Amino acid sequence: MTRNSDDRRFAELLHHRRDRLAQGDPITPPLVSAATYHLPRVDQGGFMYGRMSMPTWEEVEAQLAILEGGDCVSFPSGMAAISAALFASVSAGKRVVLPSDGYYTTRLFAEGFLRPFGVAVDYVATTAVEAADFTGAGVVYLETPSNPFLDVCDIAAVAARAHAAGAVVIVDNTTLTPVLQRPLELGADIVVAADTKAPGGHSDVLFGHVATRDAAVLQRVKDWRKLSGAVPGAFEAWLVHRGLETLEVRMERMCASAAVIAARLAAHGRVRGVRYPGLAGDAAHAVMLRQAGGFGFLIGMELESAEAAERFLAECPYLARSTSFGSTHSAGERRARWGDAVAEGFIRLSIGLEPVEALWAAMAGALER
Ligand SMILES: *Cc1c(COP(=O)(O)O)cnc(C)c1O
């Protein structure tokens, strides 16, 4: 189902420790939570203090670097990665162009902590950003497909125009993960992502990362982590390392099931509308074919009202009624309850690992009731 599932990097990821192993070393990375390290001298490198670097971060960063095609810095959450990338890229007087329809908390962050420090914050819809005016922009920030409505933009086209205007391009790649989309290869300068979602994959860890090929940006993001103290815990890094080992096979199942479910929802009389980039008629389809290796596991479905949507979620035994997405279990949430600019009956579905016919039977039954 994913068009890049024979990519060698998914094999490399599983063997990335190979060349560093000595006789008797564990094959899996040890969980090292030490805050302090043997340090008779400070001029010989190595680990010193846990806020500066930690062995278990480096293991997960090595995996992420293989997937992203760039250097990676890990963070304790997606928002910690996003705020690090923004603080590393903006200063007073700069203009930041953010998606008006992306992850809500990113906008709250910009309003609460960028604008008060003299950063000009502008919002552009994801579908309008290809033609937007970037004059004076220091940062153009994209989220494609956007969460929750799954609108997309052409990353390479926007990056070319943003670079011509002198802006840095940051892409929040959470909804597809680097298994399906690699913005650095499409011309983005910085990738941010919530590994809380599919990469961790089991709803039991918060984590995030920044990826870049720019050495100066990398240094600034690392300095931000060290000086702000927004450091991930060793156990969380270890859990995400474990999650990343199965990410590609989980994505394969989740995307294959999402394609089946989306097509059946689109044909169902009780469903008013479906957003899934894999549907040939979806507005996102052509761009996704060009820049992503698959269409993801998120589906937007609209029922006639808030009541109908809540009833459907309550009646379906295989949809966890929770926020967030990308976990082993399918989940559904009516997004208007958070104030997202979507219809009252709009549900964001995250398709998980359940056998697809069992999942569909549960959903169809809930739609009929
Ligand atoms: C969840 C999410 C985030 C934030 O991640 P946290 O780990 O919750 O901080 C950022 N961007 C997108 C698109 C998300 O879905």
mmCIF file of C-alpha atoms and ligand atoms in Angstrom:
data_model
loop_
_atom_site.group_PDB
_atom_site.id
_atom_site.type_symbol
_atom_site.label_atom_id
_atom_site.label_comp_id
_atom_site.label_asym_id
_atom_site.label_seq_id
_atom_site.Cartn_x
_atom_site.Cartn_y
_atom_site.Cartn_z
ATOM 1 C CA MET A 1 0.000 0.000 0.000
ATOM 2 C CA THR A 2 2.800 2.432 0.746
ATOM 3 C CA ARG A 3 4.742 3.026 -2.437
ATOM 4 C CA ASN A 4 8.166 3.138 -0.768
ATOM 5 C CA SER A 5 7.891 0.047 1.425
ATOM 6 C CA ASP A 6 10.969 -1.569 -0.140
ATOM 7 C CA ASP A 7 13.129 1.426 0.756
ATOM 8 C CA ARG A 8 16.501 0.250 2.095
ATOM 9 C CA ARG A 9 16.356 2.766 4.912
ATOM 10 C CA PHE A 10 13.738 0.641 6.701
ATOM 11 C CA ALA A 11 16.311 -2.165 6.869
ATOM 12 C CA GLU A 12 19.127 0.180 7.902
ATOM 13 C CA LEU A 13 16.964 1.479 10.744
ATOM 14 C CA LEU A 14 16.731 -2.032 12.226
ATOM 15 C CA HIS A 15 20.519 -2.522 12.150
ATOM 16 C CA HIS A 16 21.787 0.975 12.896
ATOM 17 C CA ARG A 17 23.799 -0.127 15.965
ATOM 18 C CA ARG A 18 25.621 -2.848 14.021
ATOM 19 C CA ASP A 19 28.919 -1.082 13.418
ATOM 20 C CA ARG A 20 29.274 0.109 17.015
ATOM 21 C CA LEU A 21 28.749 -3.272 18.689
ATOM 22 C CA ALA A 22 31.580 -5.027 20.547
ATOM 23 C CA GLN A 23 31.566 -8.656 21.684
ATOM 24 C CA GLY A 24 28.877 -9.115 24.338
ATOM 25 C CA ASP A 25 27.080 -5.800 23.764
ATOM 26 C CA PRO A 26 23.285 -5.885 23.847
ATOM 27 C CA ILE A 27 21.649 -5.838 20.412
ATOM 28 C CA THR A 28 18.939 -3.486 21.682
ATOM 29 C CA PRO A 29 20.043 -0.131 23.095
ATOM 30 C CA PRO A 30 20.473 0.005 26.867
ATOM 31 C CA LEU A 31 18.157 2.387 28.702
ATOM 32 C CA VAL A 32 20.677 4.783 30.284
ATOM 33 C CA SER A 33 19.065 7.297 32.593
ATOM 34 C CA ALA A 34 22.267 8.593 34.261
ATOM 35 C CA ALA A 35 22.319 12.363 34.844
ATOM 36 C CA THR A 36 26.095 12.466 35.385
ATOM 37 C CA TYR A 37 29.005 10.717 33.598
ATOM 38 C CA HIS A 38 32.591 9.899 34.598
ATOM 39 C CA LEU A 39 34.350 13.202 33.871
ATOM 40 C CA PRO A 40 37.935 13.531 35.111
ATOM 41 C CA ARG A 41 38.555 16.137 32.378
ATOM 42 C CA VAL A 42 36.192 18.313 30.346
ATOM 43 C CA ASP A 43 38.334 18.627 27.217
ATOM 44 C CA GLN A 44 37.974 15.054 25.967
ATOM 45 C CA GLY A 45 34.345 14.961 24.824
ATOM 46 C CA GLY A 46 31.964 12.166 25.646
ATOM 47 C CA PHE A 47 28.905 12.353 27.835
ATOM 48 C CA MET A 48 29.128 14.869 30.685
ATOM 49 C CA TYR A 49 25.745 15.830 32.025
ATOM 50 C CA GLY A 50 22.261 14.653 31.060
ATOM 51 C CA ARG A 51 20.915 18.021 29.981
ATOM 52 C CA MET A 52 23.668 18.253 27.345
ATOM 53 C CA SER A 53 23.468 14.769 25.842
ATOM 54 C CA MET A 54 22.340 11.271 26.738
ATOM 55 C CA PRO A 55 23.195 7.879 25.208
ATOM 56 C CA THR A 56 19.558 6.825 24.755
ATOM 57 C CA TRP A 57 18.647 10.058 22.901
ATOM 58 C CA GLU A 58 21.451 9.364 20.480
ATOM 59 C CA GLU A 59 20.062 5.921 19.670
ATOM 60 C CA VAL A 60 16.639 7.247 18.711
ATOM 61 C CA GLU A 61 18.174 10.227 16.895
ATOM 62 C CA ALA A 62 20.249 7.805 14.809
ATOM 63 C CA GLN A 63 17.081 5.993 13.705
ATOM 64 C CA LEU A 64 15.257 9.250 12.956
ATOM 65 C CA ALA A 65 18.220 10.540 10.939
ATOM 66 C CA ILE A 66 18.024 7.459 8.695
ATOM 67 C CA LEU A 67 14.322 8.065 8.091
ATOM 68 C CA GLU A 68 14.479 11.841 7.611
ATOM 69 C CA GLY A 69 17.702 12.051 5.600
ATOM 70 C CA GLY A 70 19.086 14.713 7.945
ATOM 71 C CA ASP A 71 20.391 15.264 11.461
ATOM 72 C CA CYS A 72 17.814 14.953 14.244
ATOM 73 C CA VAL A 73 17.431 16.424 17.718
ATOM 74 C CA SER A 74 14.934 14.774 20.052
ATOM 75 C CA PHE A 75 12.532 16.600 22.360
ATOM 76 C CA PRO A 76 10.114 15.669 25.143
ATOM 77 C CA SER A 77 7.035 16.379 22.979
ATOM 78 C CA GLY A 78 6.019 17.555 19.542
ATOM 79 C CA MET A 79 5.371 21.041 20.897
ATOM 80 C CA ALA A 80 8.832 21.142 22.492
ATOM 81 C CA ALA A 81 10.278 20.392 19.032
ATOM 82 C CA ILE A 82 8.058 22.997 17.350
ATOM 83 C CA SER A 83 8.892 25.720 19.863
ATOM 84 C CA ALA A 84 12.613 24.880 19.578
ATOM 85 C CA ALA A 85 12.525 25.141 15.778
ATOM 86 C CA LEU A 86 10.667 28.453 15.928
ATOM 87 C CA PHE A 87 12.808 30.005 18.667
ATOM 88 C CA ALA A 88 15.897 28.910 16.758
ATOM 89 C CA SER A 89 14.652 30.599 13.557
ATOM 90 C CA VAL A 90 12.914 33.859 14.504
ATOM 91 C CA SER A 91 13.811 37.108 16.192
ATOM 92 C CA ALA A 92 12.067 40.404 16.907
ATOM 93 C CA GLY A 93 10.897 42.142 13.757
ATOM 94 C CA LYS A 94 10.734 38.929 11.699
ATOM 95 C CA ARG A 95 7.563 37.758 10.017
ATOM 96 C CA VAL A 96 6.318 34.185 10.457
ATOM 97 C CA VAL A 97 3.714 32.703 8.121
ATOM 98 C CA LEU A 98 1.765 29.929 9.858
ATOM 99 C CA PRO A 99 -1.055 27.702 8.582
ATOM 100 C CA SER A 100 -4.462 28.968 9.707
ATOM 101 C CA ASP A 101 -5.804 25.404 9.644
ATOM 102 C CA GLY A 102 -2.955 23.411 11.211
ATOM 103 C CA TYR A 103 -2.385 22.102 14.710
ATOM 104 C CA TYR A 104 -4.196 24.508 17.007
ATOM 105 C CA THR A 105 -1.564 24.561 19.763
ATOM 106 C CA THR A 106 1.075 25.868 17.342
ATOM 107 C CA ARG A 107 -1.083 28.967 16.810
ATOM 108 C CA LEU A 108 -1.620 29.362 20.563
ATOM 109 C CA PHE A 109 2.149 29.156 21.019
ATOM 110 C CA ALA A 110 2.753 31.823 18.379
ATOM 111 C CA GLU A 111 0.173 34.133 19.907
ATOM 112 C CA GLY A 112 1.380 33.630 23.473
ATOM 113 C CA PHE A 113 5.138 33.548 22.970
ATOM 114 C CA LEU A 114 6.170 34.869 19.554
ATOM 115 C CA ARG A 115 3.925 37.882 19.026
ATOM 116 C CA PRO A 116 4.641 39.366 22.501
ATOM 117 C CA PHE A 117 8.391 39.261 21.648
ATOM 118 C CA GLY A 118 7.925 41.354 18.522
ATOM 119 C CA VAL A 119 7.492 38.628 15.914
ATOM 120 C CA ALA A 120 4.831 39.369 13.283
ATOM 121 C CA VAL A 121 2.582 36.309 12.936
ATOM 122 C CA ASP A 122 0.415 35.868 9.814
ATOM 123 C CA TYR A 123 -1.945 33.015 9.031
ATOM 124 C CA VAL A 124 -2.531 31.513 5.600
ATOM 125 C CA ALA A 125 -4.729 28.512 4.774
ATOM 126 C CA THR A 126 -2.809 25.431 3.627
ATOM 127 C CA THR A 127 -4.594 25.469 0.260
ATOM 128 C CA ALA A 128 -3.671 29.168 -0.252
ATOM 129 C CA VAL A 129 -0.008 29.064 0.771
ATOM 130 C CA GLU A 130 1.319 28.166 -2.702
ATOM 131 C CA ALA A 131 0.162 31.589 -3.918
ATOM 132 C CA ALA A 132 0.751 33.549 -0.688
ATOM 133 C CA ASP A 133 2.866 36.692 -0.419
ATOM 134 C CA PHE A 134 6.125 35.902 1.420
ATOM 135 C CA THR A 135 7.559 39.402 1.282
ATOM 136 C CA GLY A 136 9.553 40.057 4.438
ATOM 137 C CA ALA A 137 8.933 36.551 5.810
ATOM 138 C CA GLY A 138 11.670 35.011 7.961
ATOM 139 C CA VAL A 139 9.846 31.698 8.329
ATOM 140 C CA VAL A 140 7.228 29.924 6.226
ATOM 141 C CA TYR A 141 5.742 27.120 8.297
ATOM 142 C CA LEU A 142 3.728 24.321 6.661
ATOM 143 C CA GLU A 143 1.675 21.392 7.873
ATOM 144 C CA THR A 144 0.699 19.030 5.080
ATOM 145 C CA PRO A 145 -1.635 17.221 5.282
ATOM 146 C CA SER A 146 -3.004 19.601 7.890
ATOM 147 C CA ASN A 147 -4.482 18.342 11.121
ATOM 148 C CA PRO A 148 -7.468 17.877 11.264
ATOM 149 C CA PHE A 149 -8.949 18.748 7.843
ATOM 150 C CA LEU A 150 -6.228 17.059 5.711
ATOM 151 C CA ASP A 151 -5.640 19.882 3.257
ATOM 152 C CA VAL A 152 -2.270 19.796 1.493
ATOM 153 C CA CYS A 153 0.201 22.020 -0.297
ATOM 154 C CA ASP A 154 3.120 21.301 -2.633
ATOM 155 C CA ILE A 155 6.192 21.485 -0.364
ATOM 156 C CA ALA A 156 8.742 21.847 -3.182
ATOM 157 C CA ALA A 157 6.790 24.639 -4.867
ATOM 158 C CA VAL A 158 6.304 26.579 -1.622
ATOM 159 C CA ALA A 159 9.945 26.046 -0.610
ATOM 160 C CA ALA A 160 11.207 27.489 -3.904
ATOM 161 C CA ARG A 161 9.105 30.634 -3.508
ATOM 162 C CA ALA A 162 9.864 30.989 0.212
ATOM 163 C CA HIS A 163 13.611 30.654 -0.397
ATOM 164 C CA ALA A 164 13.428 33.275 -3.147
ATOM 165 C CA ALA A 165 11.886 35.612 -0.544
ATOM 166 C CA GLY A 166 14.684 34.786 1.912
ATOM 167 C CA ALA A 167 12.559 32.686 4.302
ATOM 168 C CA VAL A 168 13.354 29.446 6.087
ATOM 169 C CA VAL A 169 10.821 26.637 5.517
ATOM 170 C CA ILE A 170 9.662 24.544 8.468
ATOM 171 C CA VAL A 171 7.333 21.567 7.893
ATOM 172 C CA ASP A 172 5.313 19.839 10.597
ATOM 173 C CA ASN A 173 5.384 16.288 9.222
ATOM 174 C CA THR A 174 3.437 14.618 12.045
ATOM 175 C CA THR A 175 0.457 13.370 10.065
ATOM 176 C CA LEU A 176 2.478 11.306 7.547
ATOM 177 C CA THR A 177 5.756 10.558 9.383
ATOM 178 C CA PRO A 178 9.050 10.222 7.456
ATOM 179 C CA VAL A 179 7.931 6.761 6.336
ATOM 180 C CA LEU A 180 5.563 8.456 3.892
ATOM 181 C CA GLN A 181 6.935 11.977 3.382
ATOM 182 C CA ARG A 182 10.419 13.487 3.709
ATOM 183 C CA PRO A 183 10.209 17.272 3.515
ATOM 184 C CA LEU A 184 14.011 17.751 3.630
ATOM 185 C CA GLU A 185 14.224 15.942 0.282
ATOM 186 C CA LEU A 186 11.523 18.267 -1.065
ATOM 187 C CA GLY A 187 13.453 21.416 -0.167
ATOM 188 C CA ALA A 188 12.319 22.178 3.394
ATOM 189 C CA ASP A 189 15.001 23.472 5.772
ATOM 190 C CA ILE A 190 13.587 22.083 9.000
ATOM 191 C CA VAL A 191 11.171 19.265 9.846
ATOM 192 C CA VAL A 192 9.312 19.135 13.140
ATOM 193 C CA ALA A 193 7.176 16.211 14.274
ATOM 194 C CA ALA A 194 5.273 14.759 17.190
ATOM 195 C CA ASP A 195 6.610 11.239 17.698
ATOM 196 C CA THR A 196 3.846 10.970 20.279
ATOM 197 C CA LYS A 197 1.719 9.896 17.328
ATOM 198 C CA ALA A 198 2.544 7.003 14.951
ATOM 199 C CA PRO A 199 6.323 6.779 15.646
ATOM 200 C CA GLY A 200 5.827 6.043 19.375
ATOM 201 C CA GLY A 201 2.675 4.406 18.181
ATOM 202 C CA HIS A 202 1.186 2.985 21.374
ATOM 203 C CA SER A 203 -0.279 6.050 23.133
ATOM 204 C CA ASP A 204 2.140 5.617 26.001
ATOM 205 C CA VAL A 205 4.809 8.248 25.372
ATOM 206 C CA LEU A 206 5.159 11.925 24.467
ATOM 207 C CA PHE A 207 8.118 12.737 22.222
ATOM 208 C CA GLY A 208 9.144 14.924 19.304
ATOM 209 C CA HIS A 209 12.053 15.782 17.060
ATOM 210 C CA VAL A 210 13.564 18.427 14.814
ATOM 211 C CA ALA A 211 15.369 17.356 11.616
ATOM 212 C CA THR A 212 17.616 19.504 9.421
ATOM 213 C CA ARG A 213 20.562 19.344 7.002
ATOM 214 C CA ASP A 214 21.739 22.835 7.988
ATOM 215 C CA ALA A 215 24.646 22.686 10.459
ATOM 216 C CA ALA A 216 23.951 26.167 11.884
ATOM 217 C CA VAL A 217 20.276 25.372 12.489
ATOM 218 C CA LEU A 218 21.251 22.038 14.065
ATOM 219 C CA GLN A 219 23.599 23.771 16.486
ATOM 220 C CA ARG A 220 21.010 26.388 17.440
ATOM 221 C CA VAL A 221 18.327 23.761 18.060
ATOM 222 C CA LYS A 222 20.752 21.742 20.207
ATOM 223 C CA ASP A 223 21.720 24.893 22.115
ATOM 224 C CA TRP A 224 18.029 25.656 22.652
ATOM 225 C CA ARG A 225 17.489 22.189 24.141
ATOM 226 C CA LYS A 226 20.528 22.464 26.386
ATOM 227 C CA LEU A 227 19.821 26.017 27.588
ATOM 228 C CA SER A 228 16.029 25.893 27.862
ATOM 229 C CA GLY A 229 16.230 22.462 29.494
ATOM 230 C CA ALA A 230 13.482 20.971 27.301
ATOM 231 C CA VAL A 231 15.127 17.542 27.393
ATOM 232 C CA PRO A 232 13.443 14.188 26.769
ATOM 233 C CA GLY A 233 13.597 11.460 29.406
ATOM 234 C CA ALA A 234 15.709 8.394 28.719
ATOM 235 C CA PHE A 235 12.781 6.007 29.141
ATOM 236 C CA GLU A 236 10.709 7.980 26.634
ATOM 237 C CA ALA A 237 13.580 7.879 24.138
ATOM 238 C CA TRP A 238 13.885 4.143 24.681
ATOM 239 C CA LEU A 239 10.150 3.615 24.095
ATOM 240 C CA VAL A 240 10.247 5.636 20.875
ATOM 241 C CA HIS A 241 13.290 3.640 19.696
ATOM 242 C CA ARG A 242 11.224 0.498 20.170
ATOM 243 C CA GLY A 243 8.231 2.091 18.420
ATOM 244 C CA LEU A 244 10.284 3.184 15.409
ATOM 245 C CA GLU A 245 11.391 -0.404 14.759
ATOM 246 C CA THR A 246 7.824 -1.332 13.796
ATOM 247 C CA LEU A 247 6.692 2.010 12.361
ATOM 248 C CA GLU A 248 6.911 0.982 8.728
ATOM 249 C CA VAL A 249 4.895 -2.226 9.130
ATOM 250 C CA ARG A 250 2.310 -0.467 11.281
ATOM 251 C CA MET A 251 1.994 2.299 8.675
ATOM 252 C CA GLU A 252 1.561 -0.329 5.971
ATOM 253 C CA ARG A 253 -1.430 -1.895 7.782
ATOM 254 C CA MET A 254 -2.921 1.409 8.923
ATOM 255 C CA CYS A 255 -2.777 2.983 5.451
ATOM 256 C CA ALA A 256 -4.143 -0.146 3.731
ATOM 257 C CA SER A 257 -7.073 -0.285 6.166
ATOM 258 C CA ALA A 258 -7.693 3.470 5.908
ATOM 259 C CA ALA A 259 -8.006 3.181 2.111
ATOM 260 C CA VAL A 260 -10.654 0.453 2.475
ATOM 261 C CA ILE A 261 -12.577 2.265 5.226
ATOM 262 C CA ALA A 262 -12.494 5.630 3.427
ATOM 263 C CA ALA A 263 -13.921 4.159 0.216
ATOM 264 C CA ARG A 264 -16.720 2.404 2.108
ATOM 265 C CA LEU A 265 -17.567 5.511 4.142
ATOM 266 C CA ALA A 266 -17.688 7.558 0.945
ATOM 267 C CA ALA A 267 -20.247 5.105 -0.476
ATOM 268 C CA HIS A 268 -22.373 5.015 2.711
ATOM 269 C CA GLY A 269 -25.711 6.807 2.683
ATOM 270 C CA ARG A 270 -25.438 8.089 6.267
ATOM 271 C CA VAL A 271 -22.077 9.777 5.675
ATOM 272 C CA ARG A 272 -22.260 13.326 4.404
ATOM 273 C CA GLY A 273 -18.654 13.733 3.343
ATOM 274 C CA VAL A 274 -15.254 12.022 3.537
ATOM 275 C CA ARG A 275 -11.765 13.521 3.406
ATOM 276 C CA TYR A 276 -9.084 10.988 2.564
ATOM 277 C CA PRO A 277 -6.204 11.929 0.274
ATOM 278 C CA GLY A 278 -6.199 8.406 -1.163
ATOM 279 C CA LEU A 279 -9.644 8.847 -2.727
ATOM 280 C CA ALA A 280 -9.174 9.733 -6.387
ATOM 281 C CA GLY A 281 -11.683 12.579 -6.121
ATOM 282 C CA ASP A 282 -10.129 14.135 -2.996
ATOM 283 C CA ALA A 283 -8.704 17.635 -3.366
ATOM 284 C CA ALA A 284 -5.400 16.454 -1.858
ATOM 285 C CA HIS A 285 -4.965 13.419 -4.116
ATOM 286 C CA ALA A 286 -2.765 14.796 -6.893
ATOM 287 C CA VAL A 287 -0.286 16.586 -4.619
ATOM 288 C CA MET A 288 -0.039 13.556 -2.341
ATOM 289 C CA LEU A 289 0.705 11.277 -5.302
ATOM 290 C CA ARG A 290 3.585 13.581 -6.164
ATOM 291 C CA GLN A 291 5.194 14.162 -2.800
ATOM 292 C CA ALA A 292 4.220 11.320 -0.445
ATOM 293 C CA GLY A 293 4.754 7.558 -0.470
ATOM 294 C CA GLY A 294 1.204 6.845 0.687
ATOM 295 C CA PHE A 295 -1.961 8.524 1.836
ATOM 296 C CA GLY A 296 -1.816 8.042 5.581
ATOM 297 C CA PHE A 297 -4.162 6.616 8.179
ATOM 298 C CA LEU A 298 -6.247 9.700 9.002
ATOM 299 C CA ILE A 299 -9.739 10.070 7.598
ATOM 300 C CA GLY A 300 -12.119 12.981 8.012
ATOM 301 C CA MET A 301 -15.791 11.944 7.976
ATOM 302 C CA GLU A 302 -18.778 14.172 8.357
ATOM 303 C CA LEU A 303 -22.116 13.086 9.785
ATOM 304 C CA GLU A 304 -25.231 15.237 9.726
ATOM 305 C CA SER A 305 -24.892 16.735 13.222
ATOM 306 C CA ALA A 306 -22.897 16.816 16.430
ATOM 307 C CA GLU A 307 -25.441 14.417 17.973
ATOM 308 C CA ALA A 308 -25.153 11.925 15.115
ATOM 309 C CA ALA A 309 -21.356 12.051 15.372
ATOM 310 C CA GLU A 310 -21.303 11.553 19.137
ATOM 311 C CA ARG A 311 -23.821 8.698 18.838
ATOM 312 C CA PHE A 312 -21.685 6.986 16.177
ATOM 313 C CA LEU A 313 -18.570 7.222 18.367
ATOM 314 C CA ALA A 314 -20.455 5.930 21.423
ATOM 315 C CA GLU A 315 -21.876 2.974 19.451
ATOM 316 C CA CYS A 316 -18.653 1.830 17.773
ATOM 317 C CA PRO A 317 -16.743 -0.621 19.996
ATOM 318 C CA TYR A 318 -13.481 -0.393 18.044
ATOM 319 C CA LEU A 319 -13.001 3.358 18.042
ATOM 320 C CA ALA A 320 -11.274 4.665 21.146
ATOM 321 C CA ARG A 321 -12.963 7.901 22.165
ATOM 322 C CA SER A 322 -9.817 9.883 22.664
ATOM 323 C CA THR A 323 -7.912 12.739 21.149
ATOM 324 C CA SER A 324 -4.617 12.201 19.315
ATOM 325 C CA PHE A 325 -3.902 9.646 16.573
ATOM 326 C CA GLY A 326 -1.442 7.142 15.178
ATOM 327 C CA SER A 327 -1.807 4.464 17.821
ATOM 328 C CA THR A 328 -2.284 0.696 17.574
ATOM 329 C CA HIS A 329 -6.017 1.126 18.246
ATOM 330 C CA SER A 330 -8.326 3.082 15.966
ATOM 331 C CA ALA A 331 -9.678 6.274 17.480
ATOM 332 C CA GLY A 332 -12.293 8.849 16.617
ATOM 333 C CA GLU A 333 -13.018 12.345 17.792
ATOM 334 C CA ARG A 334 -15.454 15.094 16.898
ATOM 335 C CA ARG A 335 -13.059 17.959 16.321
ATOM 336 C CA ALA A 336 -15.493 20.855 16.720
ATOM 337 C CA ARG A 337 -15.517 20.073 20.452
ATOM 338 C CA TRP A 338 -12.057 21.697 20.541
ATOM 339 C CA GLY A 339 -13.160 24.655 18.460
ATOM 340 C CA ASP A 340 -11.516 23.517 15.190
ATOM 341 C CA ALA A 341 -13.004 25.269 12.157
ATOM 342 C CA VAL A 342 -14.784 22.163 10.852
ATOM 343 C CA ALA A 343 -18.444 21.113 10.681
ATOM 344 C CA GLU A 344 -20.129 20.113 13.973
ATOM 345 C CA GLY A 345 -20.535 16.549 12.704
ATOM 346 C CA PHE A 346 -16.894 16.227 11.484
ATOM 347 C CA ILE A 347 -14.989 13.292 13.001
ATOM 348 C CA ARG A 348 -11.262 12.719 12.652
ATOM 349 C CA LEU A 349 -10.662 8.984 12.442
ATOM 350 C CA SER A 350 -7.266 7.476 13.097
ATOM 351 C CA ILE A 351 -7.168 3.970 11.674
ATOM 352 C CA GLY A 352 -5.187 1.491 13.743
ATOM 353 C CA LEU A 353 -4.147 -2.142 13.543
ATOM 354 C CA GLU A 354 -7.485 -3.932 13.939
ATOM 355 C CA PRO A 355 -8.245 -6.413 11.130
ATOM 356 C CA VAL A 356 -10.045 -4.213 8.626
ATOM 357 C CA GLU A 357 -13.200 -6.309 8.258
ATOM 358 C CA ALA A 358 -13.742 -6.408 12.029
ATOM 359 C CA LEU A 359 -13.238 -2.663 12.185
ATOM 360 C CA TRP A 360 -15.558 -1.988 9.251
ATOM 361 C CA ALA A 361 -18.280 -4.254 10.675
ATOM 362 C CA ALA A 362 -18.130 -2.302 13.937
ATOM 363 C CA MET A 363 -18.284 1.041 12.125
ATOM 364 C CA ALA A 364 -21.063 0.001 9.750
ATOM 365 C CA GLY A 365 -23.084 -1.330 12.687
ATOM 366 C CA ALA A 366 -22.686 1.973 14.542
ATOM 367 C CA LEU A 367 -23.709 3.930 11.429
ATOM 368 C CA GLU A 368 -26.884 1.873 11.042
ATOM 369 C CA ARG A 369 -28.026 2.299 14.642
HETATM 370 C C1 LIG B 1 0.055 16.187 18.228
HETATM 371 C C2 LIG B 1 0.614 17.154 17.288
HETATM 372 C C3 LIG B 1 1.593 18.068 17.699
HETATM 373 C C4 LIG B 1 2.059 18.197 19.129
HETATM 374 O O1 LIG B 1 2.622 17.039 19.658
HETATM 375 P P1 LIG B 1 2.742 16.821 21.253
HETATM 376 O O2 LIG B 1 3.620 15.626 21.379
HETATM 377 O O3 LIG B 1 1.345 16.616 21.761
HETATM 378 O O4 LIG B 1 3.336 18.044 21.841
HETATM 379 C C5 LIG B 1 2.105 18.925 16.742
HETATM 380 N N1 LIG B 1 1.695 18.911 15.466
HETATM 381 C C6 LIG B 1 0.753 18.048 15.035
HETATM 382 C C7 LIG B 1 0.327 18.072 13.609
HETATM 383 C C8 LIG B 1 0.170 17.159 15.933
HETATM 384 O O5 LIG B 1 -0.779 16.339 15.510
#
